[in-house]
mmCIF file of C-alpha atoms and ligand atoms in Angstrom:
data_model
loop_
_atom_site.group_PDB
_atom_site.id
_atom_site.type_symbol
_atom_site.label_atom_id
_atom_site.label_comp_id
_atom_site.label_asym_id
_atom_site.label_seq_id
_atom_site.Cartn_x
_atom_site.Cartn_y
_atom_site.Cartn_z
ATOM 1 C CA UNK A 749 -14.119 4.864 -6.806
ATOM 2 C CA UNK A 750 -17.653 5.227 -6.142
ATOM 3 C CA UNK A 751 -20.577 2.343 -7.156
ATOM 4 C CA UNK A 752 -18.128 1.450 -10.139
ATOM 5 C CA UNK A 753 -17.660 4.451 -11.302
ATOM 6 C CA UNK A 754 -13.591 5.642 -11.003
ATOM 7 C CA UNK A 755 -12.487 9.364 -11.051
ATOM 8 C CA UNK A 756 -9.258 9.429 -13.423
ATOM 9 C CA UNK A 757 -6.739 12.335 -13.400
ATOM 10 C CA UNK A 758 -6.047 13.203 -17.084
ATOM 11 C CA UNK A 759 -3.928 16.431 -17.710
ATOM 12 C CA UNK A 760 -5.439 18.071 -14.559
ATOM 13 C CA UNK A 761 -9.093 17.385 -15.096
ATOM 14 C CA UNK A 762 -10.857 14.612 -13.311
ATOM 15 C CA UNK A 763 -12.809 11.996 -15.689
ATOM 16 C CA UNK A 764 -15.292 9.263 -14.660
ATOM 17 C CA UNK A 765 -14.738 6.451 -16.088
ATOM 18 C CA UNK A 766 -15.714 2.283 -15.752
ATOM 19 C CA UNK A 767 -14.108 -0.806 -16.102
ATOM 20 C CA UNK A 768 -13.948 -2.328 -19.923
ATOM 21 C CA UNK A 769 -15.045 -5.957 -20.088
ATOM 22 C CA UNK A 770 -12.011 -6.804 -21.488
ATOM 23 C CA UNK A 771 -10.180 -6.003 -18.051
ATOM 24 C CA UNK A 772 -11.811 -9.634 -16.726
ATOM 25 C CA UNK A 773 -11.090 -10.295 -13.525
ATOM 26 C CA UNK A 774 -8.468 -7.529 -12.746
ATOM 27 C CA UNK A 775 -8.738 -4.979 -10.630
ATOM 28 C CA UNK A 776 -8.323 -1.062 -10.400
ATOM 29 C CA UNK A 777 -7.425 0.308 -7.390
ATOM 30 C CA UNK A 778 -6.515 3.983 -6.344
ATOM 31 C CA UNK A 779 -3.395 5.231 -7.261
ATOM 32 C CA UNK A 780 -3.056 2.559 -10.681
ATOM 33 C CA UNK A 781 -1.986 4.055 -13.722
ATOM 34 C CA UNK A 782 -4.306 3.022 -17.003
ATOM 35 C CA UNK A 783 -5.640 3.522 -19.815
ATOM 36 C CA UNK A 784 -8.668 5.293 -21.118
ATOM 37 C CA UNK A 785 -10.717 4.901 -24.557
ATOM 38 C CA UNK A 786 -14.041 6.951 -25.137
ATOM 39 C CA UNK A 787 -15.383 9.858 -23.829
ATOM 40 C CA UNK A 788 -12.531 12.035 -21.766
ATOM 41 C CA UNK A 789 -13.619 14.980 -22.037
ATOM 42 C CA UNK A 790 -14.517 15.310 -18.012
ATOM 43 C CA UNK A 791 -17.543 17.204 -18.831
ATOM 44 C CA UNK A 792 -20.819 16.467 -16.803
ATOM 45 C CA UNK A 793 -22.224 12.698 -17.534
ATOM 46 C CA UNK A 794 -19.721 11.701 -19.881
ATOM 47 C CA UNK A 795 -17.708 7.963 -19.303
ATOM 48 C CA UNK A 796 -14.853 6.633 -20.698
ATOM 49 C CA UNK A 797 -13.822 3.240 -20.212
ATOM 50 C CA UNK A 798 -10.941 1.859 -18.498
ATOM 51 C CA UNK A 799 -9.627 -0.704 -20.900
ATOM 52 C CA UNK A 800 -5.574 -1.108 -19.349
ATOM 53 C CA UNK A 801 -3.904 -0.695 -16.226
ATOM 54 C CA UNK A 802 -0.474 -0.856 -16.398
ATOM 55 C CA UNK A 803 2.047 -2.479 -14.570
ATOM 56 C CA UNK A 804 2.522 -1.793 -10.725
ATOM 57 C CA UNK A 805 5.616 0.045 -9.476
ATOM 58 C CA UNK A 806 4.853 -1.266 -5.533
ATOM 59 C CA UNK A 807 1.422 -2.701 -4.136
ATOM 60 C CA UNK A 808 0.219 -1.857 -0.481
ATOM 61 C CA UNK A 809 -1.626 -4.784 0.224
ATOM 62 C CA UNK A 810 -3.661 -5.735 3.703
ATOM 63 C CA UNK A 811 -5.551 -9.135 4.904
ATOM 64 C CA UNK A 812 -8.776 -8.040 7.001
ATOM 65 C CA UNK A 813 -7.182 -10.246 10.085
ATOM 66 C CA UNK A 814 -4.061 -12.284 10.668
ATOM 67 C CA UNK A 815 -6.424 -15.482 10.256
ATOM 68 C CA UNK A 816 -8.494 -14.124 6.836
ATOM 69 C CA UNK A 817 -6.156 -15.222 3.833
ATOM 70 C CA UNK A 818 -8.585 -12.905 1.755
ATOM 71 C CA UNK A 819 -5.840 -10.339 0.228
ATOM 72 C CA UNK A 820 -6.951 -6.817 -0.220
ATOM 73 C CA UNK A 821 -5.107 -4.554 -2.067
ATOM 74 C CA UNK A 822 -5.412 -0.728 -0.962
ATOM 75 C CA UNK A 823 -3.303 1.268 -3.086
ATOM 76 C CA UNK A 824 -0.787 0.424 -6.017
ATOM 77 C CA UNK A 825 1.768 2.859 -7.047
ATOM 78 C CA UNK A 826 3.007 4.499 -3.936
ATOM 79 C CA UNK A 827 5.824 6.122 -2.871
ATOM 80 C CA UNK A 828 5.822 6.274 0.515
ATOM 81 C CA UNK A 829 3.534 4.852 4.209
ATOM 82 C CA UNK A 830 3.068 7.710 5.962
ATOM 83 C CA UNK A 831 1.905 6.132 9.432
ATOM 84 C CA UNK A 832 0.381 8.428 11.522
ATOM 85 C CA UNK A 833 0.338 8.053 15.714
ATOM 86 C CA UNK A 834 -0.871 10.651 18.420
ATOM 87 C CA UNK A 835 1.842 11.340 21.005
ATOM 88 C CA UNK A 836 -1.568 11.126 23.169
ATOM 89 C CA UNK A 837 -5.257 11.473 23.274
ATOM 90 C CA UNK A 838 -4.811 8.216 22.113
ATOM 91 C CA UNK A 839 -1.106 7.378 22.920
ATOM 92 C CA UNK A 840 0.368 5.293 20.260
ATOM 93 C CA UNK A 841 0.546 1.855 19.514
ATOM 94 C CA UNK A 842 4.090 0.338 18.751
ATOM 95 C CA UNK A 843 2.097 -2.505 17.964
ATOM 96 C CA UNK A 844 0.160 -0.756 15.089
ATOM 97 C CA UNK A 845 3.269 0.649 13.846
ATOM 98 C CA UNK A 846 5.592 -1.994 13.624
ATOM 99 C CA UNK A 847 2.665 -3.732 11.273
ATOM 100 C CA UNK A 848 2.770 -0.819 9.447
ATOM 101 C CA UNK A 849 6.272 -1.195 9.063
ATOM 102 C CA UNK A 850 6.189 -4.495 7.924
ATOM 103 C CA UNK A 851 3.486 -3.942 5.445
ATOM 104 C CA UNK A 852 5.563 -1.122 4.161
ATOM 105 C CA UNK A 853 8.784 -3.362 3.746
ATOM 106 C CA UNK A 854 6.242 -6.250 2.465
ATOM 107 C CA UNK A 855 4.831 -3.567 -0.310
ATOM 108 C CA UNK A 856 8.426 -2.176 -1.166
ATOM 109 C CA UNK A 857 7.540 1.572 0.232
ATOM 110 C CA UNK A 858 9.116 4.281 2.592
ATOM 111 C CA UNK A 859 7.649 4.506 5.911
ATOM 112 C CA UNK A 860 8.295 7.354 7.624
ATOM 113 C CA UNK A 861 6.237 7.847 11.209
ATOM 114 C CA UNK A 862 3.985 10.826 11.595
ATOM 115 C CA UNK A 863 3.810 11.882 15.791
ATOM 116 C CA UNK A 864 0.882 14.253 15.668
ATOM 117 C CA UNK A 865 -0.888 15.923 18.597
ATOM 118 C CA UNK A 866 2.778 17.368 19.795
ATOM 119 C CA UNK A 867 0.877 20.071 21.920
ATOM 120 C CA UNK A 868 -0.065 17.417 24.258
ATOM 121 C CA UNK A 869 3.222 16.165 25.462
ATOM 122 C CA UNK A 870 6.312 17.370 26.667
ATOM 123 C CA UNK A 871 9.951 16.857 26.154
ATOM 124 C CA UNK A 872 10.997 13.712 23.554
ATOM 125 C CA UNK A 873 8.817 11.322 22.801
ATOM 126 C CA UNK A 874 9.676 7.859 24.470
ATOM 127 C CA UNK A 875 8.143 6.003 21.471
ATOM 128 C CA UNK A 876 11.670 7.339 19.816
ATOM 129 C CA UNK A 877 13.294 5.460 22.074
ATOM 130 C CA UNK A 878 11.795 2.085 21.004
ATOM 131 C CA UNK A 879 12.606 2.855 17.518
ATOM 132 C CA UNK A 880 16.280 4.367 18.290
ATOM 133 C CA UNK A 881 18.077 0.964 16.138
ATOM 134 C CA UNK A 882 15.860 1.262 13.331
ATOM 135 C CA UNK A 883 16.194 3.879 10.540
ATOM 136 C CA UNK A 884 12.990 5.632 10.701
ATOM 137 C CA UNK A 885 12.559 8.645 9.583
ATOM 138 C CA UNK A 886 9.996 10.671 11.837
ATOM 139 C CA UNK A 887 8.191 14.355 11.969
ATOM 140 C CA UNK A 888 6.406 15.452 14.946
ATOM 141 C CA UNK A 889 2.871 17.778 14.293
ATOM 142 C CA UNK A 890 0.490 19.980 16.076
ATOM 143 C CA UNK A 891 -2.705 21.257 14.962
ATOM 144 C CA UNK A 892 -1.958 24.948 15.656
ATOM 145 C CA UNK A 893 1.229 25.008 13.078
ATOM 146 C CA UNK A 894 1.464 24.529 9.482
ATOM 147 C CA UNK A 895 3.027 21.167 9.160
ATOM 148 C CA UNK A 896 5.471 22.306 6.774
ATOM 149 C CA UNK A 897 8.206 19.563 7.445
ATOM 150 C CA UNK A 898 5.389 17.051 6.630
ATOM 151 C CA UNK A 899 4.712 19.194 4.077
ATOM 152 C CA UNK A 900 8.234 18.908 2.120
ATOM 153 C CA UNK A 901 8.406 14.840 2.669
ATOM 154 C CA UNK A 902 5.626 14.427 0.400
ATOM 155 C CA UNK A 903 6.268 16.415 -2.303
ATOM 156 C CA UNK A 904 6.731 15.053 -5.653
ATOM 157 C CA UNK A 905 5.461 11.398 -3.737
ATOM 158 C CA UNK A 906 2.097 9.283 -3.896
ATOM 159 C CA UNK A 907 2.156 9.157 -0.199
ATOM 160 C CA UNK A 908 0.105 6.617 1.916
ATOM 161 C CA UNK A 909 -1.671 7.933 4.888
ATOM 162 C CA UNK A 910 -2.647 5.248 7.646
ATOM 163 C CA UNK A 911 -3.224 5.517 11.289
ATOM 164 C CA UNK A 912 -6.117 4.004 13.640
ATOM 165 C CA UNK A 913 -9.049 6.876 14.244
ATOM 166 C CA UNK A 914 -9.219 10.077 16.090
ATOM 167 C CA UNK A 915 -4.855 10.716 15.481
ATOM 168 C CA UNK A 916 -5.248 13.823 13.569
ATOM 169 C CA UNK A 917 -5.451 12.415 9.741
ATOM 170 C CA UNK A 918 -8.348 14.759 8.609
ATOM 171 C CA UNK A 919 -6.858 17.401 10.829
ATOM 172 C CA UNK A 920 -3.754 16.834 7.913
ATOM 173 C CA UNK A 921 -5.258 16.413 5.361
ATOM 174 C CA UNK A 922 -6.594 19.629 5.528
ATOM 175 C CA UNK A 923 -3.919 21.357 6.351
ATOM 176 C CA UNK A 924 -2.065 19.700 3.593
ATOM 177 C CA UNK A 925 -5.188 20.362 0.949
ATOM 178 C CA UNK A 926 -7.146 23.166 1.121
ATOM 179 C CA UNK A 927 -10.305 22.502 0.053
ATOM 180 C CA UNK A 928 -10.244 18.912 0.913
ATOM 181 C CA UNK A 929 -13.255 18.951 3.302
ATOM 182 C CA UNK A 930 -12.086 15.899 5.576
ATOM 183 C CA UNK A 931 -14.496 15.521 8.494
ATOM 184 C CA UNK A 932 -12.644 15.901 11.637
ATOM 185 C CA UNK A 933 -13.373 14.597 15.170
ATOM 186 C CA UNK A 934 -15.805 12.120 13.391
ATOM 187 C CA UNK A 935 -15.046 8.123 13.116
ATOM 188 C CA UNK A 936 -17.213 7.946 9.648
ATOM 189 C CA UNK A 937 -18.845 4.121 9.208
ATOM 190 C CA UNK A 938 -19.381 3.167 6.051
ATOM 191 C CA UNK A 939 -20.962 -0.103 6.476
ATOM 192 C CA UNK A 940 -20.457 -2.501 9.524
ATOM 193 C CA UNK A 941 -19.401 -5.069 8.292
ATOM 194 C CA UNK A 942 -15.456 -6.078 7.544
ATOM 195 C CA UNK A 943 -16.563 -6.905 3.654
ATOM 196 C CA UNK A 944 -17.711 -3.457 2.945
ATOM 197 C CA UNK A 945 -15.446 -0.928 0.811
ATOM 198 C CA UNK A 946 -13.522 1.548 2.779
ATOM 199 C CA UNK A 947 -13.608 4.509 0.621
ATOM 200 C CA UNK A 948 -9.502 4.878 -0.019
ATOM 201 C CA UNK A 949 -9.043 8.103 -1.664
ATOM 202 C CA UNK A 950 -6.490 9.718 -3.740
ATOM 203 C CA UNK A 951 -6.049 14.081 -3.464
ATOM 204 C CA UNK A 952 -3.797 16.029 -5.258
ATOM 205 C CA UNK A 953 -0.840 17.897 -3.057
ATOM 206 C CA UNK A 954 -0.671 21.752 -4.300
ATOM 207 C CA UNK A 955 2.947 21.641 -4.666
ATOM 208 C CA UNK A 956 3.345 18.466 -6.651
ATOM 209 C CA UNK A 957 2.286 14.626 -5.638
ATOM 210 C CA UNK A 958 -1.025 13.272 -4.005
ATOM 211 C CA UNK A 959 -1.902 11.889 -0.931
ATOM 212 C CA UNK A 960 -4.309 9.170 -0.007
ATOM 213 C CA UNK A 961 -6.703 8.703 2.739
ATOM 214 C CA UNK A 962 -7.263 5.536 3.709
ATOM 215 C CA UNK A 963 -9.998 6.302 6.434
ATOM 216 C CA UNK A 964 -11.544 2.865 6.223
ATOM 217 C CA UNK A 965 -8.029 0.858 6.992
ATOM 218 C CA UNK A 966 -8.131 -0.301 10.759
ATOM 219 C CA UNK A 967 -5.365 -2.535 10.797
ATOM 220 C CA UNK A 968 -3.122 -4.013 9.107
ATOM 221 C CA UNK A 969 -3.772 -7.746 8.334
ATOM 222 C CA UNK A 970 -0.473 -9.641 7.954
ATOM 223 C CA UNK A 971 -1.599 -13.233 6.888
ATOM 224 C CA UNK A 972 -0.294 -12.509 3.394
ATOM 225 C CA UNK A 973 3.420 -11.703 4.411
ATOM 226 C CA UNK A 974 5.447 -14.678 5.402
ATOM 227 C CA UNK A 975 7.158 -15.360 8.325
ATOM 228 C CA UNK A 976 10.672 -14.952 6.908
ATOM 229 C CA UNK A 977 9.141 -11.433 5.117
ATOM 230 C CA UNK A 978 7.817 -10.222 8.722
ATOM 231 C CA UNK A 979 11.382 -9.950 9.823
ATOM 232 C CA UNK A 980 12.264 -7.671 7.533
ATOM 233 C CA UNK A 981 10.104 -5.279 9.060
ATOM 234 C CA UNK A 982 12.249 -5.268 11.828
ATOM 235 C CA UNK A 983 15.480 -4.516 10.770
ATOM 236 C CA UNK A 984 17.157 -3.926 14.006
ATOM 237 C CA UNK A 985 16.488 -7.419 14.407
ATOM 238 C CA UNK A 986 17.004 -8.841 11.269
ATOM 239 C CA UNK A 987 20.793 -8.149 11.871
ATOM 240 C CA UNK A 988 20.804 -10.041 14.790
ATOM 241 C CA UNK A 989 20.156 -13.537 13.071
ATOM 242 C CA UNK A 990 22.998 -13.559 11.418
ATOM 243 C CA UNK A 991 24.488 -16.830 14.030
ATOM 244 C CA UNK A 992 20.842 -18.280 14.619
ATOM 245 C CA UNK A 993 20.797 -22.243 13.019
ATOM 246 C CA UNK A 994 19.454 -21.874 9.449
ATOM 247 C CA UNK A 995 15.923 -23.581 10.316
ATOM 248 C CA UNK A 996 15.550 -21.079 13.065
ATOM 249 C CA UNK A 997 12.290 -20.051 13.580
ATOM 250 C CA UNK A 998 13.488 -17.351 16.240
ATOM 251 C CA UNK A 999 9.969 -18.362 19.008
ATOM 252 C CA UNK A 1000 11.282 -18.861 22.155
ATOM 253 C CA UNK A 1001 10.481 -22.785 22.387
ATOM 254 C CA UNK A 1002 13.533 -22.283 19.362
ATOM 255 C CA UNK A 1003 16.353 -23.114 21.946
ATOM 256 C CA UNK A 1004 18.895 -21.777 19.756
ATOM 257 C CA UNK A 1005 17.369 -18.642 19.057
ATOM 258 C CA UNK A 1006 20.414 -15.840 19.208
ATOM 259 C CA UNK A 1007 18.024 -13.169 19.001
ATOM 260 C CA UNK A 1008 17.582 -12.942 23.307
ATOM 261 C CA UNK A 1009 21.230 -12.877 23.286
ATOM 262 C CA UNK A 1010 21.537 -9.640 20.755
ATOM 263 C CA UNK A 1011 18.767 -7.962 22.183
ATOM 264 C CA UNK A 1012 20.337 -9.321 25.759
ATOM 265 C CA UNK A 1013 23.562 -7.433 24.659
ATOM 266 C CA UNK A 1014 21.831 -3.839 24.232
ATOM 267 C CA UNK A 1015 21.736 -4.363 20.215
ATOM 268 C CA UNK A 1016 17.882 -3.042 20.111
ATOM 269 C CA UNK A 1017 14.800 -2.746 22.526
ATOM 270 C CA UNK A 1018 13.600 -5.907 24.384
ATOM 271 C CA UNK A 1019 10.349 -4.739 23.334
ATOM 272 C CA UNK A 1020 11.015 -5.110 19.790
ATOM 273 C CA UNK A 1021 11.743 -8.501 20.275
ATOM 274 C CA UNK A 1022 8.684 -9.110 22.005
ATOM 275 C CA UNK A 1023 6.420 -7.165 19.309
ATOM 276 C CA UNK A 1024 8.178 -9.110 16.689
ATOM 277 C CA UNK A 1025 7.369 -12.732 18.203
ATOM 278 C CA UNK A 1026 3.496 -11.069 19.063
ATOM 279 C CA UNK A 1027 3.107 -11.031 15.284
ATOM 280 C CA UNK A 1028 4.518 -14.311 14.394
ATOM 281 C CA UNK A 1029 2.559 -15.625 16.918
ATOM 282 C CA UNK A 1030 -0.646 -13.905 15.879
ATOM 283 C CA UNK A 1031 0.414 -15.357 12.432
ATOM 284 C CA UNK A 1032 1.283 -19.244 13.322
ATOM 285 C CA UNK A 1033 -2.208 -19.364 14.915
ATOM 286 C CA UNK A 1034 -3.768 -19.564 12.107
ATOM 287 C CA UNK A 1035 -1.399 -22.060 10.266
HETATM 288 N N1 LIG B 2211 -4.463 18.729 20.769
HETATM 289 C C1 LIG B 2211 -4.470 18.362 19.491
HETATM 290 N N2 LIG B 2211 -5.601 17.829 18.965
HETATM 291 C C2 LIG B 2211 -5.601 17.463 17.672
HETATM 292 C C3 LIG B 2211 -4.449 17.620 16.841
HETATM 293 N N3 LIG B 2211 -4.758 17.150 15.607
HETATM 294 C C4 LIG B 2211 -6.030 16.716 15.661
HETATM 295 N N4 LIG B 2211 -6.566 16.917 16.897
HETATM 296 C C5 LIG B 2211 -7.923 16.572 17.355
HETATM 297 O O1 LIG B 2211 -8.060 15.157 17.398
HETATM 298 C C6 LIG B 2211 -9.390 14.761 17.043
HETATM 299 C C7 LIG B 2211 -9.348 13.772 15.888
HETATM 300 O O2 LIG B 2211 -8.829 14.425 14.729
HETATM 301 P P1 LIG B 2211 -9.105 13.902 13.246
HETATM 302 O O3 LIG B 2211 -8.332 14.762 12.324
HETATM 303 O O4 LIG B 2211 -10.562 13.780 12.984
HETATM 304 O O5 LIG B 2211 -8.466 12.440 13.335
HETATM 305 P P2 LIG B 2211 -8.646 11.198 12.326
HETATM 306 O O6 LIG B 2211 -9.710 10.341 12.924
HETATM 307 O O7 LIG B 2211 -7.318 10.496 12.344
HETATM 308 O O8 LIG B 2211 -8.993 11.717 10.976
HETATM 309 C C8 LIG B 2211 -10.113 16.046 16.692
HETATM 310 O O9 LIG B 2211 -10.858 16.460 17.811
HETATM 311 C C9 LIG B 2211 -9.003 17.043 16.396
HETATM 312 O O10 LIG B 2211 -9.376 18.367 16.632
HETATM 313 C C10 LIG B 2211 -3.257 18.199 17.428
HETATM 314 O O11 LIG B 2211 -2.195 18.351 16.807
HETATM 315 N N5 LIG B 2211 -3.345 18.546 18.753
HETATM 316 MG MG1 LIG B 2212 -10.637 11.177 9.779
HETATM 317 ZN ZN1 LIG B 2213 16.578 -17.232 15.630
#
């Protein structure tokens, strides 16, 4: 989407096209399925009109911060969050990921986690470690080889690609399109403020699905996803409330809390724990 104007994929050409009045209020986002009346031909300067999108299979949705209610949708129709993390240069950010993980849970979408920058480390990652209890399903990169495993996740998928700046994304992307022209080593700012668009875009896998950049998408604002929803993100975790009082809240000032006592008993990572009350409490302060 560019100044109103939306690029359409019809039977492998591309055709610009613009919202129909009768749409109202609704919006179109990247990876929506519609409808097109007018010119779709594709040739130069010629519009069609957008006049239906149909119903969403799954919608990745974001809030600019924990304490801005404003609900953003990013992409509609995907398969599957790919989250993407450095192993270093930066290191990642289990924070980051388990939002990612909720959002993906929250949107109804795969997550699998991308460890890029392999080169740089040695020996298995001890970010595996934190996620041993969960079921994530993981591929490790490096620039210098074709990241073929990557490669066969995603085909036949609309797969989301999210990750904070400078992990490798372009570096991907290009692997993964040729010809897609990502910029890499360079944070691009479109805009400084948080209201301005963030240029989500949608390109078309050789072997069969697309992937979208989302190169815009810092973080992952959860103030939309409630707190009985953020514990599905965890699911290591979920399992352990199974014995907690039914108006649990599972904070610490909860007395009854079982969770310290399953995570106490080697169930999952202490540090899950503590990520998952981080994010309730980030949440609850804006209640
Ligand atoms: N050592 C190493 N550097 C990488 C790898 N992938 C990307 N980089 C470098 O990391 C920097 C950021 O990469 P880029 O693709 O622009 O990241 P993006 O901001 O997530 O799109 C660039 O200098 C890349 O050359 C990798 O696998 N190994
Ligand atoms: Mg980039
Ligand atoms: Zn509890």
């Amino acid at each position: 989407m560019d100044r109103g104007r939306y690029s359409c994929a019809l039977d492998g050409r591309s055709v610009v096209a613009m919202r129909a009045r009768e749409l109202g209020r609704k919006s179109v986002v990247v990876g929506d399925r519609v409808e097109l009346v007018g010119d779709t031909s594709g040739a130069p300067g010629a519009l069609a009109r957008i006049v239906r999108v149909n119903p969403r299979r799954s919608v990745l949705r974001r809030t600019a911060d924990d304490d801005d209610p404003t609900e953003r949708v990013i992409v509609a129709n995907a398969d599957q969050l790919v989250i993407v993390s450095s192993l270093a240069a930066p290191p990642p950010s289990t924070g980051f990921i388990d939002r990612c993980l909720v959002a993906a849970y929250d949107a109804g979408i795969e997550p699998l986690l991308c460890l890029t920058k392999s080169d740089l480390v040695s020996g298995p990652p001890p970010i595996l470690d934190y996620y041993a209890d969960l079921d994530l399903r993981h591929v490790t990169t490096r620039a210098e080889l074709p990241p073929e495993t990557l490669r066969e996740k995603l085909t036949g998928l609309v797969s989301v690609l999210v990750g904070h700046s400078g992990v490798g994304k372009s570096t991907l992307v290009n692997r993964l399109v040729p010809g897609a022209g990502r910029t890499v080593g360079e944070v691009r700012s479109i805009g400084k403020g948080r209201h301005t668009s963030t240029s989500v875009v949608a390109l078309r896998l050789p072997a069969k699905g697309w992937i979208v950049d989302t190169p815009g998408v810092r973080s992952f604002g959860l103030a939309h996803v409630s707190a009985a929803s953020l514990l599905h993100g965890f699911a290591d975790l979920d399992r352990g409330t199974e014995h907690c009082p039914t108006d649990c809240d599972h904070t610490t000032t909860h007395g009854e809390c079982t969770l310290d006592a399953w995570v106490a008993a080697g169930n999952t990572d202490p540090r899950r724990l503590a990520s998952y009350r981080r994010l309730l409490a980030s949440r609850t302060a804006q209640e």
